Coordinates of C-alpha atoms in Angstrom, one line a residue:
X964 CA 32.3 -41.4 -23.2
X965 CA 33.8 -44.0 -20.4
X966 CA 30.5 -44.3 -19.0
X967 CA 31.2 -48.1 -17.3
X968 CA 34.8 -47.6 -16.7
X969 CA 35.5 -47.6 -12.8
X970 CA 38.6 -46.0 -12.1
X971 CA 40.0 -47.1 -8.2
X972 CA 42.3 -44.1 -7.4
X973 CA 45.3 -44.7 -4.5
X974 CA 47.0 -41.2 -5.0
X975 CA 47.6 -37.9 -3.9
X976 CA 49.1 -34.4 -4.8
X977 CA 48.5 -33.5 -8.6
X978 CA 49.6 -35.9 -11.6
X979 CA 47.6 -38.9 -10.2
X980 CA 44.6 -37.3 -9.5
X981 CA 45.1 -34.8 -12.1
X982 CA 45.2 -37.9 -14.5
X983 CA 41.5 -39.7 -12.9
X984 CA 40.3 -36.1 -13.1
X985 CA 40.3 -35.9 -16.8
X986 CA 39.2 -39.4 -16.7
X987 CA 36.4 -38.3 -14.8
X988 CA 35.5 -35.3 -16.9
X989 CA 35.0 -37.5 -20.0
X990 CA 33.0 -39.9 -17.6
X991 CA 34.5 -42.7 -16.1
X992 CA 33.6 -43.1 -12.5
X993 CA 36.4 -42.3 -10.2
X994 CA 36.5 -43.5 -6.4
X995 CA 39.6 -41.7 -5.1
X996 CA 40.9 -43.3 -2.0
X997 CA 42.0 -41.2 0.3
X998 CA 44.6 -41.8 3.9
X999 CA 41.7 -40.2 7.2
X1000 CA 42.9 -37.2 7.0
X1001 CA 42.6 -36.7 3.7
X1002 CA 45.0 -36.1 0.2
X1003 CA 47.4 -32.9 1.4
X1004 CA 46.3 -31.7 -1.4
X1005 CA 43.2 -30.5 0.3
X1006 CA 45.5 -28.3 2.6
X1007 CA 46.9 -26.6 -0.4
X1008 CA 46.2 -23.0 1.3
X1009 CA 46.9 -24.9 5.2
X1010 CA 50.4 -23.5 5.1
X1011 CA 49.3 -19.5 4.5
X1012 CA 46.8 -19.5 7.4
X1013 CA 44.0 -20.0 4.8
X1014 CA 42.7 -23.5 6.0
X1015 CA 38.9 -23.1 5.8
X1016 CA 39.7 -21.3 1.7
X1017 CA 37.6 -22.1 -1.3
X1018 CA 40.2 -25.0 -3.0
X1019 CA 40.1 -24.7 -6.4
X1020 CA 43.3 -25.9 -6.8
X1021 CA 41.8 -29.2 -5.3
X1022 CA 38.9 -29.4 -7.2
X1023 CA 40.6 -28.8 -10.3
X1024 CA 42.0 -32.2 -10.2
X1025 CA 39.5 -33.9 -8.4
X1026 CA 36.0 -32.7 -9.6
X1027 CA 33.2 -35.1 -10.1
X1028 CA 35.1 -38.1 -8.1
X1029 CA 33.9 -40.3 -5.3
X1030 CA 35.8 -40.2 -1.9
X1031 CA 36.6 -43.1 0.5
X1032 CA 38.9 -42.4 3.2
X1033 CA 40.6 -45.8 4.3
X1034 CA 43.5 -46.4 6.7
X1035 CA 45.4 -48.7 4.5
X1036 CA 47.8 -50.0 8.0
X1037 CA 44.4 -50.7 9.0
X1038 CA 43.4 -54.9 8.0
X1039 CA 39.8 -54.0 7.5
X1040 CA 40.6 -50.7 5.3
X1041 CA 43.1 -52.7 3.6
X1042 CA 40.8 -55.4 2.9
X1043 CA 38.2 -52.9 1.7
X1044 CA 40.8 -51.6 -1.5
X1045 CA 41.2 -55.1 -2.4
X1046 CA 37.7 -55.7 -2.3
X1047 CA 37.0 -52.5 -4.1
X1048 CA 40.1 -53.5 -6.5
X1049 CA 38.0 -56.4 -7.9
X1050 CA 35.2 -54.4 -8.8
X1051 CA 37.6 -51.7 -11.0
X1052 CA 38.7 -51.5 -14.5
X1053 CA 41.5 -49.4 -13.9
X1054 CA 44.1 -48.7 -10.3
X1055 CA 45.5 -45.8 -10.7
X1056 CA 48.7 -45.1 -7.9
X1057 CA 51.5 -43.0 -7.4
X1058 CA 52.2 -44.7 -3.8
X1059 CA 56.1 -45.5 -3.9
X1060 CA 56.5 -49.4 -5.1
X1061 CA 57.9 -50.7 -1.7
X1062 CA 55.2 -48.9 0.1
X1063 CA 52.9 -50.9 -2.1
X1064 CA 54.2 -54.1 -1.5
X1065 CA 54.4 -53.6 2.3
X1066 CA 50.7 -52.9 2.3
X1067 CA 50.0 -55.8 0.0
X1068 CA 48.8 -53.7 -3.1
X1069 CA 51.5 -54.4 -5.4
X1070 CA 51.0 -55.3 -9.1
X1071 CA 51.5 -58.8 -8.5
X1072 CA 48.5 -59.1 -5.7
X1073 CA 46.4 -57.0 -7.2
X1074 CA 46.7 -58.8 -10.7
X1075 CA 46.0 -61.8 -8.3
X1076 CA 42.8 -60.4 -7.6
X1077 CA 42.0 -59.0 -10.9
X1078 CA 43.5 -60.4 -13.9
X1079 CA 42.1 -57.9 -16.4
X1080 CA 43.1 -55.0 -14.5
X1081 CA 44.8 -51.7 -15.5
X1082 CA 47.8 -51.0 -13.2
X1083 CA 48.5 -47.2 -13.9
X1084 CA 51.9 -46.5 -11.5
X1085 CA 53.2 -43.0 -11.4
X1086 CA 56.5 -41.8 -10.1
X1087 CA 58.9 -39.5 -9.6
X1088 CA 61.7 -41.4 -11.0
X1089 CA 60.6 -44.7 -12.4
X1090 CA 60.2 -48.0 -11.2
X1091 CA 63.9 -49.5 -11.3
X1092 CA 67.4 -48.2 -10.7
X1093 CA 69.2 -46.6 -7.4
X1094 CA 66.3 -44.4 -6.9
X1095 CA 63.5 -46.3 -7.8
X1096 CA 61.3 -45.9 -4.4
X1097 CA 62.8 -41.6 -3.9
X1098 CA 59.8 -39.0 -3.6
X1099 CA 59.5 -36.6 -6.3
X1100 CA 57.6 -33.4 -7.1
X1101 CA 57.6 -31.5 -10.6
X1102 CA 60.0 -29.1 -9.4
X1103 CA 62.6 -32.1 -8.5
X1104 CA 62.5 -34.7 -10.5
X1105 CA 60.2 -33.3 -14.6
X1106 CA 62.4 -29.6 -14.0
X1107 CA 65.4 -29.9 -12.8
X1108 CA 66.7 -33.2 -13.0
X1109 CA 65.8 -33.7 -16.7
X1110 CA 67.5 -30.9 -17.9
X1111 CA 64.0 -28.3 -18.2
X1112 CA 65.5 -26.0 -15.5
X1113 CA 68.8 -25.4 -17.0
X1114 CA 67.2 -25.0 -20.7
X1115 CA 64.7 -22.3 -18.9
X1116 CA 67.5 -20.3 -17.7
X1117 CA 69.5 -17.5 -19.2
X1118 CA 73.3 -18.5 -19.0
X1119 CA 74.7 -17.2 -16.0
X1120 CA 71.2 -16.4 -14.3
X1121 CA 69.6 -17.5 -11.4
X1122 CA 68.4 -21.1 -11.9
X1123 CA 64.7 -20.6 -13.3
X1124 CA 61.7 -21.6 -10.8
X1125 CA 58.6 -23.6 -11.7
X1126 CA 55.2 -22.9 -11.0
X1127 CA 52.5 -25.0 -9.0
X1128 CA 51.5 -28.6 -11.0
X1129 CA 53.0 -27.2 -14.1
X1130 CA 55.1 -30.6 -15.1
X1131 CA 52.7 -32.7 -12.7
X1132 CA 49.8 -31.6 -15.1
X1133 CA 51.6 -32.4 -18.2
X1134 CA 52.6 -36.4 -17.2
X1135 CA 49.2 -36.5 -16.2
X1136 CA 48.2 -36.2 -19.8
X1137 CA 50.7 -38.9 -20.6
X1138 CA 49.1 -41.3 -17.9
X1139 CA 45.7 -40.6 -19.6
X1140 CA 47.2 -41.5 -22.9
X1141 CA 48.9 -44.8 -21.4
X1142 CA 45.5 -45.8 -19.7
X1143 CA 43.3 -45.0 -22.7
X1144 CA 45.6 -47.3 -24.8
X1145 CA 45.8 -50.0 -22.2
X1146 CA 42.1 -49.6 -21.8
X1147 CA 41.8 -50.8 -25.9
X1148 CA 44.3 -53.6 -25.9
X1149 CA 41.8 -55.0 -23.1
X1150 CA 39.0 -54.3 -25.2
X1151 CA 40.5 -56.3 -27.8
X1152 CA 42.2 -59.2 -26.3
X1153 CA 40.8 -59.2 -22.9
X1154 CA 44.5 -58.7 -21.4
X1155 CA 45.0 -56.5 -18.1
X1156 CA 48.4 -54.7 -17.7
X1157 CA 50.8 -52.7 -16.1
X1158 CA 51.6 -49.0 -17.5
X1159 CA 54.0 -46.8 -15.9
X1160 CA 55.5 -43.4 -16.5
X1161 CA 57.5 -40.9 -14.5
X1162 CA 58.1 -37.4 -13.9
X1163 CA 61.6 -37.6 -14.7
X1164 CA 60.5 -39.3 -18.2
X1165 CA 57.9 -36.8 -18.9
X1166 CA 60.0 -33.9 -18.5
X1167 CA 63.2 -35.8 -20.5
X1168 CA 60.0 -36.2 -23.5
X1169 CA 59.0 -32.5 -23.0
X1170 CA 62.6 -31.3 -24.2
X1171 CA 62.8 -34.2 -26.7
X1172 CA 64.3 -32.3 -29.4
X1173 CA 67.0 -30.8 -27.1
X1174 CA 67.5 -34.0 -25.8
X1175 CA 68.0 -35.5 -30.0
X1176 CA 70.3 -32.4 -30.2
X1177 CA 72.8 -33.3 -27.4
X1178 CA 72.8 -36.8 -28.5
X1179 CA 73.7 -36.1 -32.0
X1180 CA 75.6 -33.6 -31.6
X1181 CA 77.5 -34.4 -27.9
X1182 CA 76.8 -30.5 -27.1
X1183 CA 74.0 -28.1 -27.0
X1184 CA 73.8 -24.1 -27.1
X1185 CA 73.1 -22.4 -23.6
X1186 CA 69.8 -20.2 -23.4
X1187 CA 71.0 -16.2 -24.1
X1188 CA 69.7 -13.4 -22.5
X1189 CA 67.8 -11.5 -25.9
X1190 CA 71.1 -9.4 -27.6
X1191 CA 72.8 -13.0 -27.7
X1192 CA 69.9 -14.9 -29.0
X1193 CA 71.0 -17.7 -31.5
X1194 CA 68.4 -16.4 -33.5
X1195 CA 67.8 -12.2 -33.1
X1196 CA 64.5 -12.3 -34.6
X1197 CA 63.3 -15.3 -32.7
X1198 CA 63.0 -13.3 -29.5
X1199 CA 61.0 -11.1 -26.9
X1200 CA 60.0 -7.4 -27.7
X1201 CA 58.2 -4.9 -25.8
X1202 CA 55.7 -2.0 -27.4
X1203 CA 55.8 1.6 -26.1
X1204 CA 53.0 1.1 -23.9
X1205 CA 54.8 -1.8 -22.1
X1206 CA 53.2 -5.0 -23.8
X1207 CA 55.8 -7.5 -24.0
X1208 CA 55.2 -10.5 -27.1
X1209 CA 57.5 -12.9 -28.5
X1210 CA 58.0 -13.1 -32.6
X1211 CA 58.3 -16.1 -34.4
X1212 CA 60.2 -16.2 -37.5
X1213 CA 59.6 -19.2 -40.0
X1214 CA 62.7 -21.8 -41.4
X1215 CA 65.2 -20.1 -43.8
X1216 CA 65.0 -16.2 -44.7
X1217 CA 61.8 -15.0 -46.0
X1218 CA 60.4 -13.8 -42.9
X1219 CA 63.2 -11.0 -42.7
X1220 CA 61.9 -8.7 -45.3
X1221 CA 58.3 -9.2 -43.4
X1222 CA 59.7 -8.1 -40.4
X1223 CA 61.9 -4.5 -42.1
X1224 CA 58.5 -3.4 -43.4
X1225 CA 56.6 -3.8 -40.6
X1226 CA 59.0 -1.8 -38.8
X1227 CA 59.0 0.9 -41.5
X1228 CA 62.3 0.1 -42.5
X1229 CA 63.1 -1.7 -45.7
X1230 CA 66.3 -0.2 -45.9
X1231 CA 67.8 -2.8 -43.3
X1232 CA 67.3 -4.9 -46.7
X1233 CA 70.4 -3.8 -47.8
X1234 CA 72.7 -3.5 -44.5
X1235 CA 75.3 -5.9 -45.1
X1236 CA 75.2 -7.1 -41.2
X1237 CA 71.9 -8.3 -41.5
X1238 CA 72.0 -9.7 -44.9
X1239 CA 71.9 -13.7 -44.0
X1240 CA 71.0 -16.1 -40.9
X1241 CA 74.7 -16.2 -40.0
X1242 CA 75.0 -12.1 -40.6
X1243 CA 72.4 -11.4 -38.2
X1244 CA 73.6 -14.3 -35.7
X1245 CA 77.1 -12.3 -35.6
X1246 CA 75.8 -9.0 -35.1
X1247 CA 72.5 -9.9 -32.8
X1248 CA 72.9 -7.4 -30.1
X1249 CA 72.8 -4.9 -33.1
X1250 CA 69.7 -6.2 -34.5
X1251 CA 68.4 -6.9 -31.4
X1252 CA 69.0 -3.1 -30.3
X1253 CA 67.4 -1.8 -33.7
X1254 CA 63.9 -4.0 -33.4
X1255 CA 63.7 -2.7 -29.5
X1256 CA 63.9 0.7 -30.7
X1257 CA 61.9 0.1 -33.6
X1258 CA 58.9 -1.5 -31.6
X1259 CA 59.6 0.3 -28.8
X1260 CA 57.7 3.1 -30.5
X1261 CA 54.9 1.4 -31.5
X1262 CA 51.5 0.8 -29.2
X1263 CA 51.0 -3.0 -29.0
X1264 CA 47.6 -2.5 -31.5
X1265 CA 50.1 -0.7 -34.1
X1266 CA 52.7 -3.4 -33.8
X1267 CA 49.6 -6.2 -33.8
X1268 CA 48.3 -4.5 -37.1
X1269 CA 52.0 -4.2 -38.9
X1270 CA 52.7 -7.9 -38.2
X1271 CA 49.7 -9.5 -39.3
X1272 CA 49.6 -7.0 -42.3
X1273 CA 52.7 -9.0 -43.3
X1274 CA 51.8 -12.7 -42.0
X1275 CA 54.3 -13.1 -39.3
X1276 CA 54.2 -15.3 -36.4
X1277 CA 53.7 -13.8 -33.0
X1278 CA 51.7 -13.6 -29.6
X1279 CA 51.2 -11.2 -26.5
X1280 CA 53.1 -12.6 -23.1
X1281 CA 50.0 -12.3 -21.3
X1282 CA 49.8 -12.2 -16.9
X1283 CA 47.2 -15.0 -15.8
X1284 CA 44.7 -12.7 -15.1
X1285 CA 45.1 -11.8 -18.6
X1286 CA 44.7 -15.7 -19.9
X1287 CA 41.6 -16.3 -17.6
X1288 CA 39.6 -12.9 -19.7
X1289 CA 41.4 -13.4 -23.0
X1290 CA 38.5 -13.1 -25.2
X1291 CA 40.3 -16.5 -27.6
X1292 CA 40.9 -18.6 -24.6
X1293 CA 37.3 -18.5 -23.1
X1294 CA 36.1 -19.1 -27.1
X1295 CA 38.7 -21.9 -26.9
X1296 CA 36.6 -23.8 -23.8
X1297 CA 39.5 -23.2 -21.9
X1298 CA 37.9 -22.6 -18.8
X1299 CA 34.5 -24.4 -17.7
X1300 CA 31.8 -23.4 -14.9
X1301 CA 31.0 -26.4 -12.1
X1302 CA 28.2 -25.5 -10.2
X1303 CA 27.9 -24.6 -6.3
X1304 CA 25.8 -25.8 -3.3
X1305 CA 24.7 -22.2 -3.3
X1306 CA 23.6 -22.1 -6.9
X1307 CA 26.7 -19.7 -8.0
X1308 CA 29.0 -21.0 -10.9
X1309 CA 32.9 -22.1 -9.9
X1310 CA 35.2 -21.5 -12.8
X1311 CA 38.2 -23.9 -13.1
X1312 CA 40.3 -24.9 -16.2
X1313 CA 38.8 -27.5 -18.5
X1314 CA 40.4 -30.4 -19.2
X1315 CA 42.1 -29.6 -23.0
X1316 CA 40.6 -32.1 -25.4
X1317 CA 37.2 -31.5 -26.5
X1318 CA 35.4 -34.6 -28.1
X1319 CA 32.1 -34.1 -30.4
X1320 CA 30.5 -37.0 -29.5
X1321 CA 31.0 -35.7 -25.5
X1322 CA 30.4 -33.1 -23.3
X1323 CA 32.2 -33.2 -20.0
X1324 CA 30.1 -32.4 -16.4
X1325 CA 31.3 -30.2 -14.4
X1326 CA 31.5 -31.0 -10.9
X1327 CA 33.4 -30.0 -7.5
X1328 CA 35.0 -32.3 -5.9
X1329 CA 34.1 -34.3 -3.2
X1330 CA 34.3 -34.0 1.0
X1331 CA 36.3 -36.1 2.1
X1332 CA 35.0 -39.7 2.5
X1333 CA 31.4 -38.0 1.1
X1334 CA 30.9 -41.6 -0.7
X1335 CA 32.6 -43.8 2.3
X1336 CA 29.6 -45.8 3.7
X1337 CA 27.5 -46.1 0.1
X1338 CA 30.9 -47.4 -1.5
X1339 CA 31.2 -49.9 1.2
X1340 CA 27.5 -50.9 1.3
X1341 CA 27.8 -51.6 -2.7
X1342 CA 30.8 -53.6 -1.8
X1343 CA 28.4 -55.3 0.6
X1344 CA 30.3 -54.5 3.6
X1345 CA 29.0 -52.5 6.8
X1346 CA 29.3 -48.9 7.3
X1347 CA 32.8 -47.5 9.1
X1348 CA 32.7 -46.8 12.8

């Protein structure tokens, strides 16, 4: 589908390369740049002893790229990114600004070389104010800083942890967006640009609405723990053989009766604590205690046939292992098969947008500096030492 489109990729870790990586799956050609010894992210297992490990974790982002490893303090290297630079459609960096400028790669020189080019920056905390040129990860700068962490966690707990690439994977899916619409405003007008985002902006968009709350209202409700949920029914429940799902009840009050006769129990109907919203709100750990006990007696496939029976809103909290066999995700392409030197299949996430004009490749990702001398004999330059 972006068959043509060269992508020049100066970045390391997950949401830059995460971003070329989806890029590449829908088939723009991506030549990831990487420092001699490689993006860290290829060490991802390094610091448990496993440094010769399969790395899906690395070719998850980087699958069906070019490498090219150049020593950017290097004049020669440096000269080769410039010169590779003027052959691209898109630059794609998450290289701190200053750092840029030092090594002569900044927007302004690069636009120099390249009028029509796409400057796709990513950072941890944006491009101007007092912490313009800090390092972020996900965990830093898209969970806790932006309020994420504190919505996650259950007033008075233990501050909530994030998992690996989480928010990294999520801005990456905003750069894609930003690149794909710069990418048409060239097609139309010729123009090149410069598109940034962050991870403290993507994770401030993630909890938009909470964010619209507080500034409406100049306060905003702490997360519970489950008897002191704002809403009772909008809450976590587990079965009798230990399957825990969440239950989803819809605007206003119809839901309620749904939910007494699936339990058995239509008489709640008439308990005057449960009656309206604010009735159950003020006696939650009440309601909260019933529906435990109620579905606490049910097997998961009695409590999956009473809900659907009445058209409620729900879903099983599933392990990983659980997603990567769940019979609806593997139906829903979330998963894909790249191939192996040996013949076997690798199975990595897919990239979640499926097009029907498109079918992605799937591909490992490269050695490092695999495409180093061909990429500098295209550019017409001899091969490294």
């Amino acid at each position: 589908m972006l068959q043509g489109i060269r992508i020049v990729e100066l970045a390391s870790y997950v949401a830059g390369p995460g971003a070329c990586g989806i890029l590449a799956d829908w088939g723009a050609e991506v030549i990831k740049v990487e420092p001699p010894a490689g993006d860290p992210f290829r060490q991802f297992f390094g610091s448990i002893g496993l440094e010769d490990a399969e790395n899906r974790v690395f070719d998850n982002d980087n699958r069906g790229k070019r490498s090219v490893a150049l020593d950017l303090t290097n004049v020669d290297d440096a000269e080769v990114l410039r010169r590779l630079v003027a052959t691209a459609d898109v630059f794609v960096t998450n290289t701190r600004p200053a750092s840029l400028d030092r090594l002569g790669l900044g927007w302004e020189q690069l636009k120099a070389i390249k009028p029509d080019l796409i400057f796709a920056n990513f950072t941890g905390y944006g491009s101007a104010g007092p912490e313009a040129d800090k390092p972020g990860f996900d965990i830093t700068a898209f969970w806790a800083r932006s309020g994420l962490c504190s919505l996650g966690t259950v007033k008075g707990g233990d501050p909530a942890q994030l998992r690996t690439g989480i928010g990294d994977h999520m801005a990456a899916m905003g750069l894609v967006a930003g690149i794909m619409g710069a990418l048409f405003h060239r097609q139309r007008t010729g123009e090149g640009q410069k598109l940034e985002t962050s991870l403290l902006r993507m994770g401030i968009y993630a909890a938009s609405c909470e964010h619209a709350i507080q500034l409406q209202m100049n306060k905003l409700a702490s997360t519970k723990a489950r008897p002191e949920a704002v809403n009772p029914l909008n809450n976590f429940f587990k079965t009798a053989d230990d399957q825990w799902f969440v239950m989803v009840p819809r605007q206003g009050s119809g839901d309620w009766p749904r939910i007494a006769r699936a339990i058995g129990q239509p008489a709640l109907l008439e308990d005057a604590r449960f009656t309206g919203v604010r009735d159950r709100r003020a006696n939650g750990p009440a309601l909260v205690a019933l529906l435990d006990q109620a579905f606490g007696a049910m097997t998961w496939a009695e409590v999956q046939t009473a809900l659907e029976a009445e058209k409620l809103i729900f879903g099983p909290v599933q392990s990983v292992a659980q997603a990567t066999r769940d019979p609806q995700a593997l139906a829903a392409g979330c998963y894909v098969d790249a191939p192996a030197a040996d013949g076997s299949a690798i199975r990595l996430p897919a990239t979640p947008i499926d097009f029907e004009r498109h079918t992605p490749s799937a591909r490992l990702a490269p050695a490092l500096n695999a495409d180093g001398d061909a990429i500098r004999a295209e550019l017409g330059l001899a091969a490294s030492n």
